[in-house]
Coordinates of C-alpha atoms and ligand atoms in Angstrom, one line a residue:
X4 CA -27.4 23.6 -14.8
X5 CA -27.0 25.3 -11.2
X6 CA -23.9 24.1 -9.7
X7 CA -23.7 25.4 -6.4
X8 CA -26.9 26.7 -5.5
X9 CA -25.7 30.2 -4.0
X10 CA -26.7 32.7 -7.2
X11 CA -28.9 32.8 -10.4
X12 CA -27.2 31.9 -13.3
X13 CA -28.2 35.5 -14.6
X14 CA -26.0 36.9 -11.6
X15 CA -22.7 35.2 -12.4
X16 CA -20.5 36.3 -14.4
X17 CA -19.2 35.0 -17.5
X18 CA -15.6 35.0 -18.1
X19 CA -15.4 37.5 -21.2
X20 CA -12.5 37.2 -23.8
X21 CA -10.3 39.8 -23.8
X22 CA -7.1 40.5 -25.6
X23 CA -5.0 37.3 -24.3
X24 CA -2.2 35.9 -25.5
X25 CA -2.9 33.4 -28.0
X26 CA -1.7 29.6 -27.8
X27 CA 2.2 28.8 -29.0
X28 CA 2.2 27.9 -32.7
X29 CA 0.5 24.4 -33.1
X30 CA 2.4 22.0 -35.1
X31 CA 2.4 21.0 -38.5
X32 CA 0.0 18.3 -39.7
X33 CA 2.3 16.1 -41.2
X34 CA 0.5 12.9 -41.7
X35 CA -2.2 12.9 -44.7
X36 CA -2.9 16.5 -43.8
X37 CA -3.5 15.4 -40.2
X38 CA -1.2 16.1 -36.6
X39 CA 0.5 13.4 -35.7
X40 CA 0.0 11.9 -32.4
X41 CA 2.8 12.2 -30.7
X42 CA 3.3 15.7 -31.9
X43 CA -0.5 16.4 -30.3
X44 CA 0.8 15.3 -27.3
X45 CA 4.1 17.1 -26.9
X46 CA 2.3 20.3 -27.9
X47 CA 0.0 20.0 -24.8
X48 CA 3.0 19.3 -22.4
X49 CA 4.3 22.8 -23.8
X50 CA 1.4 24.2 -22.9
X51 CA 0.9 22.8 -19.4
X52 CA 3.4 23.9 -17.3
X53 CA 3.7 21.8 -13.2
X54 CA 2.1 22.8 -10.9
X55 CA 4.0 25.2 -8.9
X56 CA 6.0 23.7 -5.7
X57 CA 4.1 24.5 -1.7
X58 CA 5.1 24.5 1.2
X59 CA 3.5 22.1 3.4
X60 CA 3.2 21.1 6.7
X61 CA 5.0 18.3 7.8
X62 CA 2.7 15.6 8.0
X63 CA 0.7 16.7 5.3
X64 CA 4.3 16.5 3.4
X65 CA 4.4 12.5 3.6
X66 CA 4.7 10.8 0.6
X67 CA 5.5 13.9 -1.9
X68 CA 8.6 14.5 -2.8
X69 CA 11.3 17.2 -1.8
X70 CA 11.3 20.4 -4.1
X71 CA 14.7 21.9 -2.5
X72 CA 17.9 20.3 -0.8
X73 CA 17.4 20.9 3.3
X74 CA 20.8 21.8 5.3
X75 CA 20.3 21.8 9.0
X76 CA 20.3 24.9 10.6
X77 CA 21.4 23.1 13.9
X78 CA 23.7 21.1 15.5
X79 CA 22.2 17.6 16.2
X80 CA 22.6 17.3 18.9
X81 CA 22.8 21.3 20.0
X82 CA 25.1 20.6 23.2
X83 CA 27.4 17.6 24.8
X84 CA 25.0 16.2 26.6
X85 CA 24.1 13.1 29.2
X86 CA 23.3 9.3 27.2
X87 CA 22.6 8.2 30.8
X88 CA 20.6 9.1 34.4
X89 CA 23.8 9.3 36.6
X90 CA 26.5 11.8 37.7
X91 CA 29.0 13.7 35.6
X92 CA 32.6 13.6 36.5
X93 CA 36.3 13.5 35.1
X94 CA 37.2 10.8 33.9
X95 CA 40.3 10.7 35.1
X96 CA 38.9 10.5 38.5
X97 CA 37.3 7.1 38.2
X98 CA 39.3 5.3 35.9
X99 CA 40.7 2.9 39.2
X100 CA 37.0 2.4 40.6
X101 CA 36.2 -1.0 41.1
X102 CA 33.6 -3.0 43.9
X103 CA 37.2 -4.1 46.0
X104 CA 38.3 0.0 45.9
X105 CA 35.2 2.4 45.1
X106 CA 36.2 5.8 44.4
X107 CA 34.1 8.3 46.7
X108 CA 33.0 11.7 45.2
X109 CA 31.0 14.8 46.9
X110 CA 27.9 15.4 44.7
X111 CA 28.1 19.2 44.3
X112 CA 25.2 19.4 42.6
X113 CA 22.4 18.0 40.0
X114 CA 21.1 19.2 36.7
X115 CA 18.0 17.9 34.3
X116 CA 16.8 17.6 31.0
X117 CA 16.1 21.1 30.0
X118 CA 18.3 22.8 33.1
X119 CA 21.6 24.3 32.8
X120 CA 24.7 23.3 34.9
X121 CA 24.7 25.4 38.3
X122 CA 28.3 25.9 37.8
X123 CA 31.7 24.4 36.5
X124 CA 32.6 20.7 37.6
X125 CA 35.5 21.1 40.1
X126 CA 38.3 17.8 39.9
X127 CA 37.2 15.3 42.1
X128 CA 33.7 15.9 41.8
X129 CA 30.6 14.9 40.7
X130 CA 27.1 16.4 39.6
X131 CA 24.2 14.8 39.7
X132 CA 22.8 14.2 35.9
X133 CA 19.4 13.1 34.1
X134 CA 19.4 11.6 30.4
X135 CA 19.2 14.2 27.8
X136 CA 20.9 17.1 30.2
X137 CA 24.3 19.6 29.2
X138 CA 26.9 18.3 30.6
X139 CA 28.4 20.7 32.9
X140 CA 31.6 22.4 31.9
X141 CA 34.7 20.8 32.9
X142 CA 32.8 16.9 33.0
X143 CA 33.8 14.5 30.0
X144 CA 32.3 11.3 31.3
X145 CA 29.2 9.9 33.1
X146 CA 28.4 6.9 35.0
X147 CA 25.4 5.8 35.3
X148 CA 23.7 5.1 38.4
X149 CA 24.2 1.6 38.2
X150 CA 27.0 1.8 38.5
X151 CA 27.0 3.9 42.2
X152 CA 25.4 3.4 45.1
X153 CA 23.1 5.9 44.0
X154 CA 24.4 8.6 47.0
X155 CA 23.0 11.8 47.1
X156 CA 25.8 14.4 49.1
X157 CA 28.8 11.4 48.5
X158 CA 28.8 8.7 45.6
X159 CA 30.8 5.9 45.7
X160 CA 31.3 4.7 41.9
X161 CA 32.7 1.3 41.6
X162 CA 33.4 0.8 38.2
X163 CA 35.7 2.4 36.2
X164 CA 34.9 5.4 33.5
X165 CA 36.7 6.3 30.1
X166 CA 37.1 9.7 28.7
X167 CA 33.4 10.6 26.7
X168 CA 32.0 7.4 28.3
X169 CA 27.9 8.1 27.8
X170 CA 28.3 11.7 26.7
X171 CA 26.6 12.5 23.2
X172 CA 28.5 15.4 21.5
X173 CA 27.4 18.2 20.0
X174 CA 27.1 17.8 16.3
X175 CA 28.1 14.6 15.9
X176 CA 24.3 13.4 14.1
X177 CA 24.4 16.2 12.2
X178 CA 26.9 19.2 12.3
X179 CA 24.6 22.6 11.2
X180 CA 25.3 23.7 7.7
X181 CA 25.2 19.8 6.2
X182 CA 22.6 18.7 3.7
X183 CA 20.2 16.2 5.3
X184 CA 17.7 15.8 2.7
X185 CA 18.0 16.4 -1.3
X186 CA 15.6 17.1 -3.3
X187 CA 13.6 14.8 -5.1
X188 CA 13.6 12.4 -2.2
X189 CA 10.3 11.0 -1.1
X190 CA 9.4 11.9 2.7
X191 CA 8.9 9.1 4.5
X192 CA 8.1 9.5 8.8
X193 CA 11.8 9.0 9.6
X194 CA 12.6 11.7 6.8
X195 CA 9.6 13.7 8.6
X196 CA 11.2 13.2 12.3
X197 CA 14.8 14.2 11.1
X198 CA 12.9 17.6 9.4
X199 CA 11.3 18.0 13.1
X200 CA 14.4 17.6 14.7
X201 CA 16.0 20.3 13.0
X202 CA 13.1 22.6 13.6
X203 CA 11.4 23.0 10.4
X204 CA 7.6 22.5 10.5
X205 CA 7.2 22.9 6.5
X206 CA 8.6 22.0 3.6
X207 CA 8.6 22.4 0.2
X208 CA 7.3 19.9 -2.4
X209 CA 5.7 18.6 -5.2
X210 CA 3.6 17.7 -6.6
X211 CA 0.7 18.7 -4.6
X212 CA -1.3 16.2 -3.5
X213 CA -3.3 16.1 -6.5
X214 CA -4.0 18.2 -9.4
X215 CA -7.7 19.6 -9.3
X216 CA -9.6 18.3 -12.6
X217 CA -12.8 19.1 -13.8
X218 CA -15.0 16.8 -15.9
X219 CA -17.8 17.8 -17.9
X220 CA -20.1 16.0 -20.3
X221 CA -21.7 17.9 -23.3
X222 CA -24.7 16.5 -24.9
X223 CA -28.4 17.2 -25.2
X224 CA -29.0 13.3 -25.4
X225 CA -27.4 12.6 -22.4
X226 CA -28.8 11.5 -18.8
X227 CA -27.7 10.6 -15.9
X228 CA -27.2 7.0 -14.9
X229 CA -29.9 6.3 -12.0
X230 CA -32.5 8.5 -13.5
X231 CA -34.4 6.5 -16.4
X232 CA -34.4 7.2 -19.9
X233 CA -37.7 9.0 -21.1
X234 CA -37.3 8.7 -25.1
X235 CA -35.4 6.3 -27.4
X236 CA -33.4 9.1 -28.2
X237 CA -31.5 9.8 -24.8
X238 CA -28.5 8.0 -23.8
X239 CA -26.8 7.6 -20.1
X240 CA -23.4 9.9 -19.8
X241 CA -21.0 7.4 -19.4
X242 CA -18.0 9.5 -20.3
X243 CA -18.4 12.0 -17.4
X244 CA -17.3 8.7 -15.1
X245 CA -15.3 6.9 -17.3
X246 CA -12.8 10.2 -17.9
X247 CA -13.5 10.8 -14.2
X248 CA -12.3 7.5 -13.2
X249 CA -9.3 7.4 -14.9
X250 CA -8.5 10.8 -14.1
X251 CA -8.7 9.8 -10.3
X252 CA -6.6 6.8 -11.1
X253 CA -4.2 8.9 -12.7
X254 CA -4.0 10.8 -9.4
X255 CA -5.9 13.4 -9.6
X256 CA -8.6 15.3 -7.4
X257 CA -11.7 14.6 -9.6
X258 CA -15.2 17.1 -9.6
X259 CA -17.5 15.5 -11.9
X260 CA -19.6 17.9 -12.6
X261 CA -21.8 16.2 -14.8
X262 CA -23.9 16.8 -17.6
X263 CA -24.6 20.3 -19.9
X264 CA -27.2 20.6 -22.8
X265 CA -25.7 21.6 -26.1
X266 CA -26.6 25.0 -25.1
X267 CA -24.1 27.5 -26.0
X268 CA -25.2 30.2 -23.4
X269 CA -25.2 27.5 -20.4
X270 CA -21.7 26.0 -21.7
X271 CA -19.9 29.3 -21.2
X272 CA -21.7 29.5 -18.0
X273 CA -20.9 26.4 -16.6
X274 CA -17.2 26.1 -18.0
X275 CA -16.9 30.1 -16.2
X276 CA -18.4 28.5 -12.8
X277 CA -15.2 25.4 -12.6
X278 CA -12.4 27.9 -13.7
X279 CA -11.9 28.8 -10.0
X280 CA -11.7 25.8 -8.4
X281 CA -9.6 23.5 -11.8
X282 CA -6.1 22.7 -12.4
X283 CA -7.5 20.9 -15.6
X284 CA -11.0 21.0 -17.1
X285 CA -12.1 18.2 -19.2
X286 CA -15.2 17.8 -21.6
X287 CA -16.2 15.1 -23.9
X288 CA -18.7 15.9 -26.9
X289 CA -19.4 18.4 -29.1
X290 CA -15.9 18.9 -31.0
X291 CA -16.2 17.5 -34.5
X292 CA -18.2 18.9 -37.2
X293 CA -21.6 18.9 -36.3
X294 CA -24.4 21.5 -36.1
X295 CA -24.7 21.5 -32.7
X296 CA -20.9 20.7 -31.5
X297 CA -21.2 23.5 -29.2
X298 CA -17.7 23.1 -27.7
X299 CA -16.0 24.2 -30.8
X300 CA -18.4 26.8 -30.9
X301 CA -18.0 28.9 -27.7
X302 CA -14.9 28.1 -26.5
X303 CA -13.4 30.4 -28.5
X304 CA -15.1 33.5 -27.2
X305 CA -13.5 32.5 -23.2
X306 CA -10.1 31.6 -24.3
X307 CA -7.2 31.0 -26.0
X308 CA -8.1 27.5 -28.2
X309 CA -6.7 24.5 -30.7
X310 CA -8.7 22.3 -32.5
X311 CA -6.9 19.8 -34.3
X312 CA -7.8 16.9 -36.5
X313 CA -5.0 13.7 -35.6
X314 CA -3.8 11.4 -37.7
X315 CA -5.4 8.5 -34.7
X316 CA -8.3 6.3 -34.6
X317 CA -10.1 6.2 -32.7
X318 CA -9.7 9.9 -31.4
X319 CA -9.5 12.1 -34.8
X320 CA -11.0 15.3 -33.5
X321 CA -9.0 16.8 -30.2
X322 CA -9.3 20.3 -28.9
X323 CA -7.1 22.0 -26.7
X324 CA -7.0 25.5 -24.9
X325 CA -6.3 28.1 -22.1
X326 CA -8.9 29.4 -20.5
X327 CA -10.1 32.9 -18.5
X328 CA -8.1 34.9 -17.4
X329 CA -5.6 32.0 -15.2
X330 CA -5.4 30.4 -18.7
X331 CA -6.5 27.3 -17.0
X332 CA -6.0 24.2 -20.0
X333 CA -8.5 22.5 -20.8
X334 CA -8.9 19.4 -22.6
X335 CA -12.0 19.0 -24.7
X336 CA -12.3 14.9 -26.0
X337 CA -14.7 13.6 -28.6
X338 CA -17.9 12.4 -27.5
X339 CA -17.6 8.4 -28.5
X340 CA -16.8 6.9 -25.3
X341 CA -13.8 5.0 -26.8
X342 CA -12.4 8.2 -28.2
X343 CA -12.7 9.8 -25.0
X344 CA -11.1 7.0 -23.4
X345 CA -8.3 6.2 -25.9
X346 CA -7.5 10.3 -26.1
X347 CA -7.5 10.3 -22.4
X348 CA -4.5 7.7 -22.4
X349 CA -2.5 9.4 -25.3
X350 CA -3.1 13.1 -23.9
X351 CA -4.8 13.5 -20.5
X352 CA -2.9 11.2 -18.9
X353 CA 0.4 12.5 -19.7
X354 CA -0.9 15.9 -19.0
X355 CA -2.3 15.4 -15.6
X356 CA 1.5 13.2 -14.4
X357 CA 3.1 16.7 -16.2
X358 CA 0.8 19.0 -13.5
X359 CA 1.9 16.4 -10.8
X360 CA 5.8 16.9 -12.1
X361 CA 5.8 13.0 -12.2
X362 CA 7.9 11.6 -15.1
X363 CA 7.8 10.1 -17.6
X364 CA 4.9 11.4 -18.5
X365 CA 3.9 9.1 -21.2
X366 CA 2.9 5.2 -21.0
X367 CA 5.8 3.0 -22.4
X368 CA 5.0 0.2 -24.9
X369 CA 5.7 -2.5 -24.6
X370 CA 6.6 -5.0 -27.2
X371 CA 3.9 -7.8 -27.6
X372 CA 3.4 -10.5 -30.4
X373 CA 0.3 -10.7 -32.6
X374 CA -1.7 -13.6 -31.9
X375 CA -3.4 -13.3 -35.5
X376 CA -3.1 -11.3 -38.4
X377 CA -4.3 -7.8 -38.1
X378 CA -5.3 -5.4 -40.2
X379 CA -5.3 -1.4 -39.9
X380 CA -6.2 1.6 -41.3
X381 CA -3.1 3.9 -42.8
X382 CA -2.1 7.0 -42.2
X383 CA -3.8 6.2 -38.5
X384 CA -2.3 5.2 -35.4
X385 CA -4.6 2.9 -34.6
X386 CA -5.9 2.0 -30.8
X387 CA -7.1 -1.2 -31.1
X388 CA -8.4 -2.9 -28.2
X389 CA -6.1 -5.9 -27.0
X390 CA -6.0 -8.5 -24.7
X391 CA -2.4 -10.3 -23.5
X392 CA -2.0 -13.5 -22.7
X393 CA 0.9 -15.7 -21.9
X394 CA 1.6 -17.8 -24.8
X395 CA 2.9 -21.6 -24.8
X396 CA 6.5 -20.1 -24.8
X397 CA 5.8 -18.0 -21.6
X398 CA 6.2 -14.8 -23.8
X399 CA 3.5 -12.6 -24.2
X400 CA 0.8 -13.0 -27.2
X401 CA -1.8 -10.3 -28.3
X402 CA -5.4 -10.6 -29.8
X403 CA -7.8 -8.1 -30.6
X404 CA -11.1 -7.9 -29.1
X405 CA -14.3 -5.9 -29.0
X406 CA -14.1 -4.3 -32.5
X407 CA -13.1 -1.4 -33.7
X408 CA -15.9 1.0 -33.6
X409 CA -15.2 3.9 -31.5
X410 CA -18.7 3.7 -29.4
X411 CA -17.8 0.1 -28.4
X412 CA -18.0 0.1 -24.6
X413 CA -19.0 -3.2 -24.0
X414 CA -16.2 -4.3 -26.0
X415 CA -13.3 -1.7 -24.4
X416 CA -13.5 -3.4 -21.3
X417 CA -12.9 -7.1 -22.6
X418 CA -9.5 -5.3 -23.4
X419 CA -6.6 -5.1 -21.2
X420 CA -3.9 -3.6 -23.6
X421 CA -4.4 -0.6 -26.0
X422 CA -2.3 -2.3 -29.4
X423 CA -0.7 0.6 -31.5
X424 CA -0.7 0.1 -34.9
X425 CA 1.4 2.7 -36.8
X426 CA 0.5 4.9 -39.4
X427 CA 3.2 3.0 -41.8
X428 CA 1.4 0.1 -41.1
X429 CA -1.9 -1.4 -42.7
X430 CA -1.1 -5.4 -41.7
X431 CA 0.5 -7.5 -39.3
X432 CA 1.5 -11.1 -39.7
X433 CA 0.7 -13.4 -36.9
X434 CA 3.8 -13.7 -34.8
X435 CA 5.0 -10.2 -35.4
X436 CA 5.8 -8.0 -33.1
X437 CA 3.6 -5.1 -32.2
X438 CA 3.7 -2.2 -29.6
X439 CA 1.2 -2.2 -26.8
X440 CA 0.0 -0.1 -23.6
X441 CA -1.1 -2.6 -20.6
X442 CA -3.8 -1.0 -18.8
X443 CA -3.6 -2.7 -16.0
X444 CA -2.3 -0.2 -13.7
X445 CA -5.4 1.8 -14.9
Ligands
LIG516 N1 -18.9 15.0 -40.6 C1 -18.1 14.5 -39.6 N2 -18.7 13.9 -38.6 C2 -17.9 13.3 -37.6 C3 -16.5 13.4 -37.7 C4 -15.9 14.0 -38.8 O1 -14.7 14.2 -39.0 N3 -16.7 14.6 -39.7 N4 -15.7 12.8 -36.8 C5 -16.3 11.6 -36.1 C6 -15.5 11.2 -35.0 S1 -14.1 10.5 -35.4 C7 -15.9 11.3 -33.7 S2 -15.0 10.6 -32.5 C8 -17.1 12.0 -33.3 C9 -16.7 13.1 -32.3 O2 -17.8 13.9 -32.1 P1 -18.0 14.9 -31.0 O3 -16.8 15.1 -30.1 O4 -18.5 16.1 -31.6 O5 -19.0 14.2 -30.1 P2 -20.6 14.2 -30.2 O6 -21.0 14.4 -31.6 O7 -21.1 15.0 -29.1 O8 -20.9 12.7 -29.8 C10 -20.4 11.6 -30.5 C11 -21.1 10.3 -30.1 O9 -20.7 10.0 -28.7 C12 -21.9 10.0 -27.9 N5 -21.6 10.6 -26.6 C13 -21.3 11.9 -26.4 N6 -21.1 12.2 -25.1 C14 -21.3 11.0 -24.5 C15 -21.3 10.7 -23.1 N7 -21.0 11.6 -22.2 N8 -21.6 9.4 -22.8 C16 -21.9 8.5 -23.7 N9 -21.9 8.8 -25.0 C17 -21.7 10.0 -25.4 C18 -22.9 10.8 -28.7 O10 -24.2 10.4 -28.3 C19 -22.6 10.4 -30.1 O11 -23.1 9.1 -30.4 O12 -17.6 12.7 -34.4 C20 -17.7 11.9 -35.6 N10 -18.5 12.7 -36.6
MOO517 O1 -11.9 8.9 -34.6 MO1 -13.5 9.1 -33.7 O2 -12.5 9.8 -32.4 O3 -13.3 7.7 -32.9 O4 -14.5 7.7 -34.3

C-alpha cells in the first residue's frame, strides 16, 4: 500500500539482508517443549536496549527525568549585591541613626542593576543603589530608601543599619562547583528555573518523550473500520487500533500504519518504508503455521529473527527480531485479537517502558481470590480474562468472564484483570488465591 505518496513502490528500496549479526542465543524451551513466558520476555529486554539519553531544551525537558548529576558552574548569586532600592554605606556609620538624631551622608554617587560601582565607597559615605546592583567595594550594608529622606547630594538616614543588613552575598544560594540536581530527578518548573539560573539552556534526559512505534496489521481478510465489508469473508482490522491504543497508553508515539495484504513482496516493502522513522515496529497476523503466514515468511530475508512457540494461552506463537541495517526490534503478535492483546501486556509493554528506561518494566500481580472454581490448561500460563470485585469482606474476589477463546473481543473488554494461571496448575478451588494483572491503568 503507498504510504507517503512521494515515490513508486518500484523506486524504493528494499532493505536487503546482508551479513548481520544474528540474534543472542534464544532460550531453552523448557516447558512441554515450549519457551516459557517469562523467559520470552526477559530475552526481548536483552535484546532491546533504552533508548539513548538527549539533550533537550529546557522547557521541552519538563517532566523527563535527569540523565546526569548538574553542579553549578556559578556562584548564585555571582556578586554581593543590593536586596533593596537605597544607598550603600558602612555600617558602622549608621548604626546611632534614629528620627531624634539622623545621621547625614554625601551621596557620592549611584549605581543600577546591571552597572558597576564608579569607584570605592569612602567612610562616611553613601552611594546611591538599585535592587539587584554590586555593591560597591568598601559598602557592607544598605538602607533602604524608606528609611532616608530619599536625598539626592546629602541623605539623612534615620534608622539604624547592621553589618550585611540587605546585602545578598555571593554564593550563598548556591556556591559554583555544588551539585544542584542528581540524576534521576524529575524536572519540574522550579527545577527548570534553578537550571536557567545557572545558565544552562539544555539538559540531558530520558527517556525521550516517547518511543516511536510502528503498528502494522497483516491480513488479506482485513478492512478498514469505516469502509464496509464487501464479502462474508472480510473482517475489520481491529488489532491495528487495539495494539495502537495500548501502545499509546503505554507511552508511546503511535503511527498506525494500517493494513498489508498477505503479500510477501508488499510486506518487505512496507516493513522497509517504517524502519526510518520506528523505535519499535509491531505486526499482528501471519506468524503461526499457515500457508499464507507471510510474516514468518519474509522477515527473515530483512533481518535478524526469532520465532518461538510459548508455553501461554492465549499467545502460543511470538516472533521477535532486529531489523535493517539499525537493527530496529520488531515485535510480530499473532493475529487473534486476544493474542495480540494478551502478548502485548506480557511482552510489548515491558519492552516499550524498557525503550523509555522506565522501571520496572513488567506489570506486578497482584494477589486476588477466586470467586469460583476454575479450570486451566497445563503446561500453559493461562490469560484468562477477569473481573475484580470487592467481596463481602472488603478483600478483593475474581471471576472469569468472556470465555476463553482467543478471538473473543466482545468478551475481553467485559474483563478488567488478566488472571494468571500457572503452568503447574490445571484447577483452582473457590477462595484460593490467584495472581492477577488489573488493567485498569491501561
Ligand atoms: N496449525 C496450526 N494452526 C494454528 C496454530 C498452530 O500452532 N498450528 N496456532 C494458532 C494460534 S494459537 C494462533 S493465536 C493463531 C495465530 O495465527 P497468526 O498469527 O498467523 O494469525 P492469522 O492466521 O493471520 O490470524 C489469526 C486469526 O486472527 C484474525 N486476525 C488477524 N489479524 C487481525 C486483525 N488485524 N484484526 C482482527 N482480526 C485479525 C484472523 O482473521 C484469524 O481469524 O494461529 C492458530 N493457528
Ligand atoms: O494461543 Mo493463540 O495465541 O491464542 O489461540
Amino acid at each position: 500500500m503507498p504510504l507517503f505518496g512521494r515515490r513508486r513502490d518500484s523506486e524504493r528500496p528494499l532493505v536487503e539482508r546482508t551479513e548481520r549479526p544474528a540474534l543472542p542465543a534464544p532460550p531453552a524451551d523448557t516447558v512441554d517443549g515450549l519457551r516459557a513466558m517469562a523467559d520470552h520476555r526477559d530475552y526481548l529486554l536483552t535484546c532491546v536496549d533504552p533508548l539513548p539519553p538527549f539533550s533537550q531544551q529546557l522547557l521541552d525537558a519538563v517532566g523527563l527525568c535527569l540523565c546526569e548529576d548538574v553542579s553549578a558552574a556559578v556562584d548564585l548569586p555571582g556578586f554581593d549585591n543590593s536586596a533593596m532600592d537605597g544607598y550603600a554605606v558602612q555600617a558602622h556609620d549608621v548604626e546611632t541613626a534614629s528620627s531624634d538624631t539622623p545621621v547625614r551622608l554625601p551621596v557620592v554617587g549611584e549605581i543600577a542593576a546591571g552597572q558597576v560601582a564608579p569607584h570605592r565607597l569612602s567612610p562616611g559615605s553613601a552611594m546611591k543603589i538599585m535592587t539587584g546592583a554590586p555593591l560597591p567595594p568598601g559598602a557592607d550594608a544598605v538602607v533602604p530608601y524608606e528609611a532616608t529622606d530619599r536625598g539626592e547630594r546629602e541623605v539623612a538616614v534615620v534608622e539604624p543599619s547592621v553589618l550585611g543588613q540587605h546585602v545578598r552575598r555571593r554564593g550563598e544560594d548556591v556556591a559554583a562547583g555544588t551539585v544542584v540536581l542528581r540524576e534521576g530527578q524529575r524536572l519540574g518548573p522550579r527545577a527548570i528555573g534553578l537550571l536557567a539560573g545557572i545558565g544552562l539552556d539544555k539538559v540531558t534526559v530520558r527517556p525521550r518523550p516517547r518511543p516511536r512505534v510502528v503498528v502494522v496489521s497483516t491480513g488479506t481478510e482485513l478492512v478498514q473500520p469505516g469502509h464496509r465489508l464487501s464479502s462474508d469473508r472480510e473482517i475489520y482490522d481491529s488489532n491495528s487500533y487495539l495494539l495502537a491504543a495500548a501502545a499509546k497508553a503505554a507511552g508511546a508515539q503511535v503511527f498506525r500504519v494500517g493494513l498489508v495484504d498477505d503479500d510477501p513482496a508488499a510486506v518487505k516493502q512496507l516493513i522497509s518504508d517504517q524502519l526510518v522513522r520506528a523505535d519499535l515496529i509491531l505486526t499482528s497476523g501471519g506468524i503461526s503455521e499457515g500457508d499464507y503466514d507471510v510474516i514468518k515468511q519474509v522477515m527473515p530475508e530483512l533481518g535478524a529473527t526469532d520465532f518461538a512457540r510459548v508455553a501461554m494461552q492465549p499467545g502460543k506463537p511470538q516472533g521477535f527480531g532486529l531489523i535493517g541495517e539499525d537493527r530496529v526490534p520488531m515485535i510480530m503478535l499473532p493475529g487473534n485479537p486476544v493474542s495480540s492483546f494478551v502478548s502485548f501486556e506480557a511482552f510489548v509493554r515491558p519492552v516499550i517502558r524498557r525503550l523509555m528506561g522506565a522501571t520496572p518494566y513488567e506489570r506486578e500481580p497482584v494477589r486476588c481470590r477466586a470467586a469460583h472454581p476454575m479450570r486451566s490448561l497445563p503446561n500453559r500460563l493461562q490469560f484468562a480474562r477477569g473481573l475484580v470485585e470487592s467481596d463481602r469482606d472488603g478483600g478483593r474476589a475474581v471471576s472469569l468472564v468472556g470465555g476463553p477463546g482467543s478471538h473473543l473481543l466482545g468478551g475481553l473488554v467485559r474483563a478488567n484483570t488478566l488472571v494468571l494461571l500457572a503452568e503447574d496448575v490445571d484447577f483452582v478451588a473457590q477462595g484460593d488465591e490467584v495472581d492477577v494483572w488489573l488493567l485498569g491503568d491501561e
